[in-house]
Amino acid sequence: MSLKLYNFLSKKIEEFKPIKNGEVGLYTCGPTAYNYVHIGNWRTFIFEDVLKRVLEFNGLNVSHVMNITDIDDKIIKKANDEKVDFKEITKKYEGVFFVDLKKLNILPAEKYTRATSYIQQMIDLIQKLLDKGVAYKGDDGIYFAVEKFKDYGKLSGLEKRELKKGARVNDDQYDKENWSDFALWKFPKGGEPSWPSPFGEGRPGWHIECSAMSIAELGDSFDIHTGGVDLLFPHHENEIAQSEAATGKKFVNFWMEGEHLLVEEEKMSKSLGNVYTLEDIVKGGFDPLALRYLFLTAHYRSKLNFTWKSLGAAQNALNNLREIVAGYQEAVIGCSEFEQRFKDSIDNDLDIPKGLSVMWEMVKSDYPDSAKHQSVLVMNKVLGLGLDKIAKAELPRGAEELIEKRELERKGGNFEESDKMRRELLEMGVEVEDTSEGPKWKIKKKN
Ligand code: AMP
Ligand code: ZN
């Protein structure tokens, strides 16, 4: 296999080899359904979609599992603030998530796992950890004892962090500067949803959700686990600890983490008012796929700075591409030279920006349109820009006959007459260009 991916575990680019020949188990940490998904989240979900498409482009059969966190501290807080059942909150935001997913042309996962449907698997996993003596009971919940797992820190590196001996954290999102024992199961505080378990009524911590769901669906060991870089520590580190301590096996071979999206050079935050959703993008007059295009212009391990200006440039590039493709003839045998260069780029740790530039180079090349069309369709399988759904540009009535007549006049040397016809066509909104393959037309852009 020629596919190479950067592995955050080894901190190296490695050749990708699946555990089972031809099959890939892929787990991506999904949204927490307590708010609208923002464009930073979408950047990560689009990186994961491209990863899946590249794996499929390499002939692999991908089982993609994405979780929906439908119980955690933030959801409970919002439900309490709004005085509604927590399920009302998660149902609403999950619904919007699935609608937006389609608008961004993100392929659906083979399975979406909701945390509340896997409580029994989480209880079983915690019981195993208790039996092995790596988990213990505290006053407000069951905790994982990090000191008992010798490989703790192998993903994120702990050199810069301090071990808070004996300290415990109950919050799902905690301090990135320190490491301490973390909650696997939380005993209920007043008014919180809870489930019965052999070690007391309670609810799961956030980290155990992903371990239990991924193991249940993909097995004790699987190929690739992803998320945004903020999840590296503590979320993914804790997932490794819980899973490997329970099964005694290597949990995941490849860890891939997408870099963050900044907005106007700032971290997205409510106080700065720069937390945009897909709805904001559409309200701003842009196409969801222009946002996708913008994300494809940066490598997933580099920060990307979102500005409205850069989104405008992405929209223009996408419009141009659509116009070119709409004018193409039927797709036949593609340009193998460009297709090979495209594949070499994407196989090199998903160098999509390079892949995009190879596509543009091809589009501007002298290859016949029918070949370019075929190759655009091939590349679109990875890019997901909807270039396979572009309606062929239609000529206005009478234009086709006029183009033919004009060509006869031109061939006969009657340039005055053919120029007159060119102007007539322009008035109909059709631009004609004379090429070695014969006349080519396109619909004139409306200003
Ligand atoms: P959450 O719903 O907060 O769990 O986040 C869902 C996904 O979005 C996770 O993989 C996060 O790492 C990722 N994420 C959060 N903020 C950003 C950002 N600014 N840029 C890129 N990815 C992000
Ligand atoms: Zn997760």
XYZ file of C-alpha atoms and ligand atoms in Angstrom:
471
model
C 0.000 0.000 0.000
C 1.336 3.449 -0.884
C -0.745 5.301 1.725
C 1.288 7.050 4.425
C -0.201 8.737 7.469
C 1.220 10.695 10.382
C 0.711 8.762 13.587
C 0.453 10.914 16.722
C 1.413 7.859 18.784
C 4.828 7.309 17.151
C 5.095 10.987 16.108
C 6.165 9.772 12.662
C 4.753 9.321 9.184
C 4.143 5.603 8.763
C 2.939 3.343 6.014
C -0.683 2.507 6.714
C -1.419 -1.207 7.072
C -4.839 -2.272 8.308
C -5.144 -4.996 10.944
C -7.501 -7.015 8.711
C -6.574 -7.136 5.055
C -8.706 -4.700 3.038
C -10.777 -3.573 6.047
C -10.394 -0.484 8.226
C -11.968 0.224 11.609
C -12.214 4.014 12.038
C -13.535 5.750 15.146
C -14.054 9.510 15.168
C -15.067 11.449 18.275
C -18.348 13.112 17.367
C -20.222 16.143 18.626
C -21.523 16.794 22.090
C -25.185 17.502 21.406
C -25.685 20.546 23.623
C -25.236 23.351 21.086
C -24.949 24.055 17.358
C -21.833 22.582 15.811
C -19.440 25.424 14.913
C -17.174 25.772 11.899
C -14.165 24.629 13.958
C -15.933 21.351 14.658
C -16.800 21.153 10.959
C -13.150 21.510 10.048
C -12.394 18.388 12.082
C -15.388 16.475 10.700
C -14.365 17.382 7.127
C -10.780 16.253 7.778
C -12.206 12.917 8.982
C -14.469 12.679 5.934
C -11.503 13.235 3.630
C -9.521 10.608 5.533
C -12.338 8.109 5.007
C -12.558 8.996 1.316
C -8.792 8.558 0.879
C -8.935 5.135 2.555
C -11.768 4.146 0.202
C -9.858 5.569 -2.771
C -7.141 3.078 -1.810
C -9.650 0.255 -2.197
C -10.203 -0.255 1.534
C -13.564 -1.036 3.043
C -14.056 1.388 5.938
C -16.258 0.749 8.988
C -16.645 4.235 10.341
C -18.132 4.713 13.794
C -18.895 8.175 15.155
C -20.303 8.771 18.596
C -22.839 11.348 19.603
C -22.222 12.397 23.184
C -25.772 12.658 24.479
C -24.983 12.744 28.201
C -22.289 14.845 29.876
C -21.762 17.810 32.212
C -22.508 20.448 29.560
C -25.748 18.798 28.432
C -26.981 18.426 32.005
C -26.174 22.055 32.769
C -28.064 23.278 29.705
C -31.084 21.058 30.470
C -31.157 22.379 34.050
C -30.788 25.997 32.887
C -33.635 25.588 30.406
C -35.647 23.401 32.824
C -36.203 20.655 30.248
C -35.353 16.980 30.038
C -31.775 16.479 28.782
C -33.135 14.402 25.869
C -34.941 17.451 24.497
C -31.636 19.253 24.261
C -29.748 16.413 22.578
C -32.558 15.618 20.120
C -32.675 19.196 18.871
C -28.941 19.638 18.280
C -28.425 16.161 16.903
C -31.141 16.858 14.315
C -29.408 20.022 13.081
C -26.069 18.193 12.986
C -27.372 15.560 10.559
C -28.941 18.159 8.253
C -25.695 20.180 8.099
C -23.604 17.050 7.579
C -25.398 16.482 4.268
C -25.005 20.093 3.173
C -21.241 19.727 3.592
C -21.216 16.514 1.579
C -19.813 14.501 4.486
C -20.316 10.783 3.928
C -22.478 9.206 6.614
C -20.723 6.946 9.125
C -21.566 3.252 9.002
C -22.764 3.641 12.579
C -23.576 6.527 14.920
C -23.374 5.464 18.538
C -25.208 7.404 21.224
C -23.656 7.220 24.668
C -26.964 6.545 26.436
C -27.438 3.374 24.342
C -24.141 1.895 25.600
C -24.469 2.321 29.363
C -24.248 -1.440 29.969
C -20.980 -1.701 27.982
C -19.561 1.196 30.012
C -20.583 -0.487 33.280
C -18.915 -3.734 32.143
C -15.701 -1.902 31.270
C -15.613 -0.062 34.598
C -16.271 -3.350 36.429
C -13.244 -4.882 34.673
C -11.082 -1.936 35.764
C -12.321 -2.291 39.353
C -11.617 -6.042 39.289
C -8.076 -5.395 38.029
C -7.459 -2.836 40.755
C -6.792 0.103 38.380
C -10.050 1.802 39.364
C -11.290 2.642 42.839
C -14.290 4.117 44.578
C -14.121 7.753 45.751
C -16.817 9.749 47.591
C -18.474 11.066 44.453
C -17.712 8.366 41.896
C -15.459 5.643 40.521
C -12.005 6.831 39.483
C -9.202 5.596 37.254
C -5.862 5.472 39.081
C -3.448 6.848 36.478
C -0.338 5.789 38.392
C -1.369 2.149 37.988
C -1.181 2.354 34.193
C 2.496 2.463 33.348
C 2.026 3.713 29.774
C 0.013 6.745 30.860
C 1.158 9.682 28.728
C 2.364 7.728 25.694
C 0.149 9.724 23.323
C 0.384 13.253 24.673
C 3.712 13.178 26.537
C 3.580 14.228 30.177
C 6.906 16.002 30.501
C 5.242 19.379 30.582
C 2.522 18.302 32.951
C 2.556 17.782 36.649
C 1.131 14.720 38.356
C -1.211 15.852 41.062
C -0.754 12.906 43.403
C -3.969 11.822 45.028
C -5.901 14.543 43.181
C -9.084 13.581 41.462
C -11.098 15.277 38.755
C -14.786 14.797 38.381
C -15.326 17.285 35.538
C -15.404 15.907 31.994
C -13.347 18.771 30.577
C -10.402 19.387 32.830
C -7.179 21.223 33.233
C -4.647 20.490 30.502
C -1.679 21.490 32.685
C -1.955 18.654 35.188
C -2.795 14.991 35.254
C -4.691 13.267 37.957
C -7.157 10.461 38.532
C -10.301 10.972 36.479
C -13.944 9.954 36.918
C -15.224 6.862 35.140
C -18.611 6.911 36.838
C -20.208 9.801 38.682
C -22.633 9.363 41.555
C -25.666 11.582 40.947
C -25.934 15.046 42.376
C -29.501 16.290 42.872
C -31.642 16.201 39.732
C -29.108 14.520 37.457
C -30.055 11.606 35.183
C -28.616 8.324 36.446
C -28.527 4.580 35.795
C -28.225 1.647 38.221
C -24.916 -0.241 38.389
C -23.274 -2.832 40.678
C -21.056 -0.049 42.048
C -23.894 2.405 42.685
C -26.417 4.542 40.845
C -24.737 7.083 38.566
C -23.781 8.205 35.073
C -20.702 7.692 32.942
C -17.792 10.123 32.656
C -17.119 11.416 29.153
C -13.912 9.476 28.454
C -15.315 6.027 29.195
C -18.060 6.597 26.602
C -15.657 6.500 23.680
C -13.705 3.481 24.974
C -16.864 1.432 25.519
C -18.505 2.369 22.217
C -15.444 1.907 20.028
C -14.583 -1.468 21.580
C -18.213 -2.605 21.268
C -18.362 -1.734 17.569
C -14.806 -2.187 16.301
C -13.219 -4.671 18.737
C -10.509 -4.441 21.420
C -7.956 -3.298 18.830
C -8.741 -1.287 15.725
C -6.983 0.800 13.076
C -7.578 4.545 13.360
C -8.952 6.923 15.994
C -9.339 10.648 15.305
C -10.511 13.946 16.746
C -9.353 17.538 17.026
C -5.993 18.268 18.720
C -7.723 19.526 21.856
C -8.824 15.933 22.490
C -5.277 14.565 22.580
C -5.080 15.289 26.291
C -6.831 14.286 28.414
C -9.609 12.649 26.364
C -7.620 10.385 24.057
C -4.898 9.713 26.621
C -7.588 8.561 29.045
C -9.268 6.435 26.397
C -5.987 4.569 25.846
C -5.480 4.069 29.592
C -8.977 2.739 30.262
C -9.101 0.507 27.194
C -5.628 -1.007 27.426
C -5.840 -1.499 31.177
C -9.138 -3.373 30.693
C -8.282 -5.537 27.652
C -4.515 -5.910 28.013
C -4.225 -5.250 24.257
C -3.089 -2.333 22.141
C -6.214 -0.181 21.698
C -5.555 1.735 18.460
C -2.751 1.596 15.867
C -3.045 5.079 14.357
C -4.039 8.239 16.228
C -4.768 11.194 13.952
C -5.639 14.632 15.307
C -6.812 17.587 13.219
C -5.403 21.061 13.921
C -7.702 23.843 14.984
C -9.517 26.472 13.029
C -8.906 30.042 14.146
C -11.236 32.898 13.309
C -9.501 36.157 12.365
C -6.355 34.821 14.139
C -8.247 34.275 17.397
C -9.400 31.174 19.201
C -13.145 30.810 18.749
C -15.032 31.858 21.831
C -18.452 33.100 22.769
C -17.031 36.217 24.394
C -15.343 37.260 21.136
C -18.591 36.582 19.219
C -16.687 34.608 16.579
C -18.289 31.191 17.024
C -19.864 30.771 13.593
C -22.220 27.983 12.609
C -23.048 26.723 9.143
C -26.201 28.811 9.293
C -24.060 31.952 9.711
C -22.059 30.956 6.623
C -25.247 30.562 4.569
C -26.693 33.812 5.941
C -23.467 35.519 4.856
C -24.368 34.530 1.274
C -21.998 31.566 0.961
C -22.455 28.013 -0.114
C -21.693 25.299 2.512
C -19.425 23.671 -0.072
C -17.376 26.883 -0.301
C -16.543 26.312 3.377
C -15.568 22.750 2.522
C -13.393 24.061 -0.329
C -11.710 26.522 2.046
C -10.911 23.714 4.501
C -9.397 21.627 1.697
C -6.870 24.387 0.988
C -4.999 23.754 4.268
C -3.266 20.593 5.473
C -5.076 18.978 8.408
C -2.002 19.289 10.673
C -1.702 23.053 10.115
C -3.773 25.712 11.783
C -6.194 27.413 9.425
C -7.275 30.996 9.868
C -10.866 31.622 8.810
C -11.702 35.059 7.411
C -14.747 36.127 5.432
C -12.348 37.227 2.708
C -10.772 33.774 2.425
C -14.255 32.253 2.321
C -15.102 34.641 -0.538
C -11.998 33.497 -2.430
C -12.983 29.852 -1.870
C -16.499 30.592 -3.161
C -15.044 32.183 -6.329
C -12.729 29.242 -6.936
C -15.623 26.808 -6.492
C -17.861 28.838 -8.821
C -15.152 28.847 -11.482
C -14.683 25.120 -11.143
C -18.415 24.512 -11.429
C -18.624 26.661 -14.533
C -15.736 24.820 -16.169
C -17.227 21.413 -15.360
C -20.677 22.485 -16.613
C -19.117 23.225 -20.000
C -17.389 19.836 -20.287
C -18.290 17.148 -22.789
C -19.151 13.604 -21.836
C -16.545 12.008 -19.565
C -14.306 9.398 -21.192
C -10.816 8.017 -20.396
C -9.108 10.435 -17.979
C -5.649 12.018 -17.816
C -3.668 9.270 -16.078
C -0.604 11.466 -15.526
C -2.606 13.939 -13.429
C -4.618 11.244 -11.690
C -1.365 9.615 -10.584
C 0.030 12.900 -9.266
C -3.240 13.538 -7.456
C -3.089 10.109 -5.798
C 0.570 10.576 -4.839
C -0.394 13.822 -3.065
C -3.351 12.509 -1.117
C -1.453 9.345 -0.143
C 1.276 11.507 1.338
C -0.411 12.043 4.711
C -3.494 13.558 3.031
C -1.839 16.417 1.174
C -5.171 17.666 -0.134
C -3.943 21.234 -0.851
C -1.422 19.719 -3.273
C -4.150 17.467 -4.707
C -6.322 20.535 -5.340
C -3.494 22.313 -7.138
C -2.894 19.223 -9.308
C -6.577 19.306 -10.228
C -6.386 22.982 -11.223
C -3.261 22.340 -13.251
C -5.096 19.572 -15.098
C -8.192 21.699 -15.696
C -5.995 24.385 -17.266
C -3.996 21.881 -19.343
C -4.380 21.056 -23.063
C -5.962 17.659 -22.480
C -9.338 17.209 -24.223
C -12.339 18.245 -22.113
C -13.761 14.734 -22.116
C -10.573 13.442 -20.425
C -10.449 16.313 -17.935
C -14.079 15.679 -17.087
C -13.370 12.033 -16.311
C -10.406 12.924 -14.089
C -12.349 15.656 -12.269
C -14.972 13.048 -11.404
C -12.275 10.702 -10.092
C -10.667 13.434 -7.950
C -14.050 14.589 -6.712
C -14.478 11.210 -4.994
C -11.889 12.425 -2.492
C -12.642 16.160 -2.535
C -16.422 15.753 -2.220
C -17.149 19.108 -3.873
C -20.321 17.897 -5.596
C -18.704 18.138 -9.056
C -20.515 14.940 -10.048
C -23.878 16.669 -9.679
C -23.346 19.677 -11.888
C -26.014 20.138 -14.511
C -24.622 20.494 -17.987
C -24.876 24.087 -19.177
C -27.798 24.456 -21.609
C -27.687 26.635 -24.687
C -30.567 29.052 -25.218
C -32.920 28.177 -28.061
C -31.461 28.806 -31.514
C -27.866 29.170 -30.244
C -26.685 25.739 -31.343
C -27.774 26.344 -34.959
C -26.137 29.764 -34.904
C -22.842 28.301 -33.627
C -22.897 25.765 -36.480
C -23.701 28.436 -39.097
C -20.953 30.669 -37.733
C -18.420 27.854 -37.977
C -19.307 27.339 -41.645
C -18.877 31.064 -42.351
C -15.573 31.110 -40.499
C -14.262 28.091 -42.359
C -15.357 29.738 -45.608
C -13.308 32.833 -44.695
C -16.367 35.103 -44.230
C -14.995 36.676 -41.054
C -17.256 39.703 -41.119
C -20.301 37.435 -41.083
C -18.848 35.115 -38.420
C -17.981 38.094 -36.177
C -21.523 39.379 -36.518
C -22.815 35.995 -35.423
C -20.398 35.956 -32.476
C -21.929 39.262 -31.322
C -25.439 37.875 -31.761
C -24.472 34.894 -29.631
C -23.018 37.180 -26.976
C -26.307 39.001 -26.818
C -27.956 35.632 -26.190
C -25.479 35.162 -23.314
C -23.200 32.679 -25.109
C -19.426 33.138 -25.450
C -17.772 31.230 -28.293
C -14.106 30.395 -28.509
C -12.461 28.821 -31.577
C -10.133 25.958 -30.657
C -8.251 23.240 -32.533
C -11.046 20.867 -31.475
C -13.696 23.164 -33.009
C -15.825 25.920 -31.464
C -16.305 25.808 -27.705
C -18.994 27.742 -25.939
C -19.818 28.737 -22.407
C -22.636 30.652 -20.795
C -21.493 34.187 -20.057
C -21.155 35.038 -16.368
C -23.815 37.432 -15.154
C -22.252 40.396 -13.369
P -17.003 18.763 20.769
O -18.426 18.797 20.295
O -16.613 19.961 21.560
O -16.671 17.473 21.455
O -16.062 18.830 19.467
C -16.238 18.020 18.329
C -14.950 17.947 17.539
O -14.538 19.254 17.080
C -13.761 17.433 18.352
O -13.024 16.514 17.544
C -12.949 18.660 18.667
O -11.600 18.369 18.836
C -13.172 19.480 17.403
N -12.938 20.943 17.578
C -13.340 21.749 18.589
N -12.949 23.033 18.378
C -12.294 23.058 17.197
C -11.630 24.070 16.387
N -11.594 25.348 16.767
N -11.058 23.698 15.235
C -11.090 22.409 14.812
N -11.687 21.410 15.509
C -12.282 21.713 16.676
Zn -14.217 10.655 22.178
